[in-house]
Amino acid sequence: MKPNVQETHKLEKPKGSSAIHAILDMFRNMVPDNIVEASFSSTATKYKYTPTEYRFENKTTTSLISSGKNLSSFLKNEVVNPWSISRDNVQVIKEESVLSEYDGQEKYNSANLLGVLTFSVVCGIILHTLGEEGKPWVAWFGCLFNVTLKMVDIFMWFSPVGIGCIIAGELAAMDDIKGNVSSLGLYTAMVVIISLLHCLIVLPAIYFTLLRRNPFILLYRVVKALLAAFGTASSSATIPIAQNCLEKNHKLDPRVTQFVLPIGTTINKDGGAIYIAVAAIYIVKICNGDSLNFGSAVLICFATVLASVAAPPVTAAAPIVTKNLVLRVIGIASADIALILAVDWLIDRLVTPVNVWGNCVACAVVEHLSRDALEPIDDAGKSDDTYSDVTAETNGVAIDIIEEEEENKEKKKDIQNIA
């Protein structure tokens, strides 16, 4: 997939940034100095650039003579060789090779989502260990989460107008609309192809390897949940339907489905990870193809795992997470995601069934692997019921014996009184 390169969508990537420094920046941001500062500031490696070689490059002056604006911009951005100026050509001095050196760290204005996510996970674990003492904080965070979701729901009613205006502005600024539309088609096709490979080959292979059963039987039995996921574009809204399909159609243990499905919906987002990874690579290629290398691709894959967990359950979450988390891991401070928002509504509906299908396979695998652990619990429950029944019968017999003894004593007393 090689979409057209457009000068109007340049990314801000620091020169000389390397994979090792990007990894170190990621770990630094995971442990922020100040959690409040992390909400609006991030840490990045600072570089010192020293040119080592120079070269001459010829430029035509046709566009400069006729426009004062072009000439002013040219003189501002280029270094001219004064002994090579003519009416038709001019010679500029370019840096042939630049040596970048480590020069400490610097702060830049961008939310540190990795630090906030790490703090939230650690805080949640500690609150869980506190038990009753941590429940007020848990309730407060739960209330704050619900309020935020309500606010997002209100704002989402205006998102079609806002997204439409953004897309219109992007289309108006494009020099080659046809080329960009064709590249969006390739981008969408790439997401669909990878999702199908994951759904029809990778997940069935895992299911068959671990269970030695036909995975497409499970696929047929949960097809109702997959269609609901396609219609709603929400994995959370599909949980009751998926649970009903797994318990009634596939006869899975309700204890497993009630535990695995909510957790899987939160952290096991196969389709979301595919979408975010392809979106990040697409943005980098269309804006600055030179900045993508093997190290950047590995970092994108690693960051995608975290981003798929951190992605909120709202519309257009994947492009926002791609911009604010994944691209920053490879050193790109800002990027234009308006182009992929044009097809986000479609891709979101295509990858949500992938998330649900992955969770269904996870439920079946967990139920199979934990069956030996669940059987003793079932046997213990049955033995408790049997013991309860036997105890009840024994108590009933004992009560009858006591009543008979009391009746015999009363009869003896009556006989003695008569005598």
PDB file of N, CA and C in Angstrom, residues 196-216 218-219 357 361 365:
ATOM      1  N   LEU A 196     -10.166 -10.332   7.838  1.00  0.00           N
ATOM      2  CA  LEU A 196     -10.661 -11.634   7.369  1.00  0.00           C
ATOM      3  C   LEU A 196      -9.635 -12.739   7.623  1.00  0.00           C
ATOM      4  N   LEU A 197      -8.368 -12.448   7.375  1.00  0.00           N
ATOM      5  CA  LEU A 197      -7.327 -13.444   7.646  1.00  0.00           C
ATOM      6  C   LEU A 197      -7.295 -13.800   9.134  1.00  0.00           C
ATOM      7  N   HIS A 198      -7.455 -12.802   9.975  1.00  0.00           N
ATOM      8  CA  HIS A 198      -7.435 -13.057  11.414  1.00  0.00           C
ATOM      9  C   HIS A 198      -8.658 -13.865  11.847  1.00  0.00           C
ATOM     10  N   CYS A 199      -9.825 -13.535  11.282  1.00  0.00           N
ATOM     11  CA  CYS A 199     -11.071 -14.205  11.678  1.00  0.00           C
ATOM     12  C   CYS A 199     -11.176 -15.624  11.147  1.00  0.00           C
ATOM     13  N   LEU A 200     -10.767 -15.833   9.906  1.00  0.00           N
ATOM     14  CA  LEU A 200     -10.997 -17.114   9.237  1.00  0.00           C
ATOM     15  C   LEU A 200      -9.801 -18.049   9.273  1.00  0.00           C
ATOM     16  N   ILE A 201      -8.633 -17.553   9.666  1.00  0.00           N
ATOM     17  CA  ILE A 201      -7.442 -18.418   9.682  1.00  0.00           C
ATOM     18  C   ILE A 201      -6.800 -18.454  11.072  1.00  0.00           C
ATOM     19  N   VAL A 202      -6.441 -17.289  11.620  1.00  0.00           N
ATOM     20  CA  VAL A 202      -5.681 -17.257  12.873  1.00  0.00           C
ATOM     21  C   VAL A 202      -6.528 -17.771  14.043  1.00  0.00           C
ATOM     22  N   LEU A 203      -7.690 -17.159  14.272  1.00  0.00           N
ATOM     23  CA  LEU A 203      -8.525 -17.569  15.409  1.00  0.00           C
ATOM     24  C   LEU A 203      -9.030 -19.008  15.270  1.00  0.00           C
ATOM     25  N   PRO A 204      -9.533 -19.438  14.093  1.00  0.00           N
ATOM     26  CA  PRO A 204      -9.911 -20.857  13.962  1.00  0.00           C
ATOM     27  C   PRO A 204      -8.736 -21.810  14.189  1.00  0.00           C
ATOM     28  N   ALA A 205      -7.533 -21.428  13.762  1.00  0.00           N
ATOM     29  CA  ALA A 205      -6.365 -22.292  13.982  1.00  0.00           C
ATOM     30  C   ALA A 205      -6.075 -22.444  15.471  1.00  0.00           C
ATOM     31  N   ILE A 206      -6.173 -21.350  16.224  1.00  0.00           N
ATOM     32  CA  ILE A 206      -5.963 -21.421  17.676  1.00  0.00           C
ATOM     33  C   ILE A 206      -7.033 -22.310  18.325  1.00  0.00           C
ATOM     34  N   TYR A 207      -8.275 -22.128  17.915  1.00  0.00           N
ATOM     35  CA  TYR A 207      -9.384 -22.917  18.469  1.00  0.00           C
ATOM     36  C   TYR A 207      -9.193 -24.404  18.173  1.00  0.00           C
ATOM     37  N   PHE A 208      -8.858 -24.728  16.935  1.00  0.00           N
ATOM     38  CA  PHE A 208      -8.697 -26.140  16.546  1.00  0.00           C
ATOM     39  C   PHE A 208      -7.484 -26.763  17.234  1.00  0.00           C
ATOM     40  N   THR A 209      -6.403 -26.006  17.361  1.00  0.00           N
ATOM     41  CA  THR A 209      -5.192 -26.537  17.986  1.00  0.00           C
ATOM     42  C   THR A 209      -5.421 -26.885  19.451  1.00  0.00           C
ATOM     43  N   LEU A 210      -6.145 -26.061  20.168  1.00  0.00           N
ATOM     44  CA  LEU A 210      -6.333 -26.260  21.598  1.00  0.00           C
ATOM     45  C   LEU A 210      -7.506 -27.176  21.929  1.00  0.00           C
ATOM     46  N   LEU A 211      -8.567 -27.166  21.122  1.00  0.00           N
ATOM     47  CA  LEU A 211      -9.773 -27.930  21.437  1.00  0.00           C
ATOM     48  C   LEU A 211      -9.985 -29.146  20.542  1.00  0.00           C
ATOM     49  N   ARG A 212      -9.306 -29.168  19.373  1.00  0.00           N
ATOM     50  CA  ARG A 212      -9.491 -30.252  18.397  1.00  0.00           C
ATOM     51  C   ARG A 212     -10.952 -30.389  17.972  1.00  0.00           C
ATOM     52  N   ARG A 213     -11.586 -29.248  17.740  1.00  0.00           N
ATOM     53  CA  ARG A 213     -12.981 -29.235  17.289  1.00  0.00           C
ATOM     54  C   ARG A 213     -13.110 -28.300  16.101  1.00  0.00           C
ATOM     55  N   ASN A 214     -14.231 -28.393  15.421  1.00  0.00           N
ATOM     56  CA  ASN A 214     -14.476 -27.548  14.247  1.00  0.00           C
ATOM     57  C   ASN A 214     -14.811 -26.131  14.712  1.00  0.00           C
ATOM     58  N   PRO A 215     -13.964 -25.136  14.406  1.00  0.00           N
ATOM     59  CA  PRO A 215     -14.237 -23.766  14.887  1.00  0.00           C
ATOM     60  C   PRO A 215     -15.414 -23.100  14.192  1.00  0.00           C
ATOM     61  N   PHE A 216     -15.763 -23.572  13.005  1.00  0.00           N
ATOM     62  CA  PHE A 216     -16.839 -22.913  12.256  1.00  0.00           C
ATOM     63  C   PHE A 216     -18.218 -23.276  12.819  1.00  0.00           C
ATOM     64  N   LEU A 218     -18.727 -23.159  16.081  1.00  0.00           N
ATOM     65  CA  LEU A 218     -18.845 -22.046  17.032  1.00  0.00           C
ATOM     66  C   LEU A 218     -19.187 -20.751  16.298  1.00  0.00           C
ATOM     67  N   LEU A 219     -18.581 -20.524  15.155  1.00  0.00           N
ATOM     68  CA  LEU A 219     -18.869 -19.313  14.378  1.00  0.00           C
ATOM     69  C   LEU A 219     -20.334 -19.257  13.971  1.00  0.00           C
ATOM     70  N   TRP A 357     -15.874 -11.872  17.921  1.00  0.00           N
ATOM     71  CA  TRP A 357     -15.486 -13.239  17.548  1.00  0.00           C
ATOM     72  C   TRP A 357     -14.264 -13.688  18.346  1.00  0.00           C
ATOM     73  N   VAL A 361     -14.158 -16.942  20.970  1.00  0.00           N
ATOM     74  CA  VAL A 361     -13.131 -17.990  20.924  1.00  0.00           C
ATOM     75  C   VAL A 361     -12.403 -18.076  22.266  1.00  0.00           C
ATOM     76  N   VAL A 365     -12.086 -21.389  24.687  1.00  0.00           N
ATOM     77  CA  VAL A 365     -10.768 -21.913  25.071  1.00  0.00           C
ATOM     78  C   VAL A 365     -10.616 -21.938  26.591  1.00  0.00           C
TER      79      VAL A 365
END
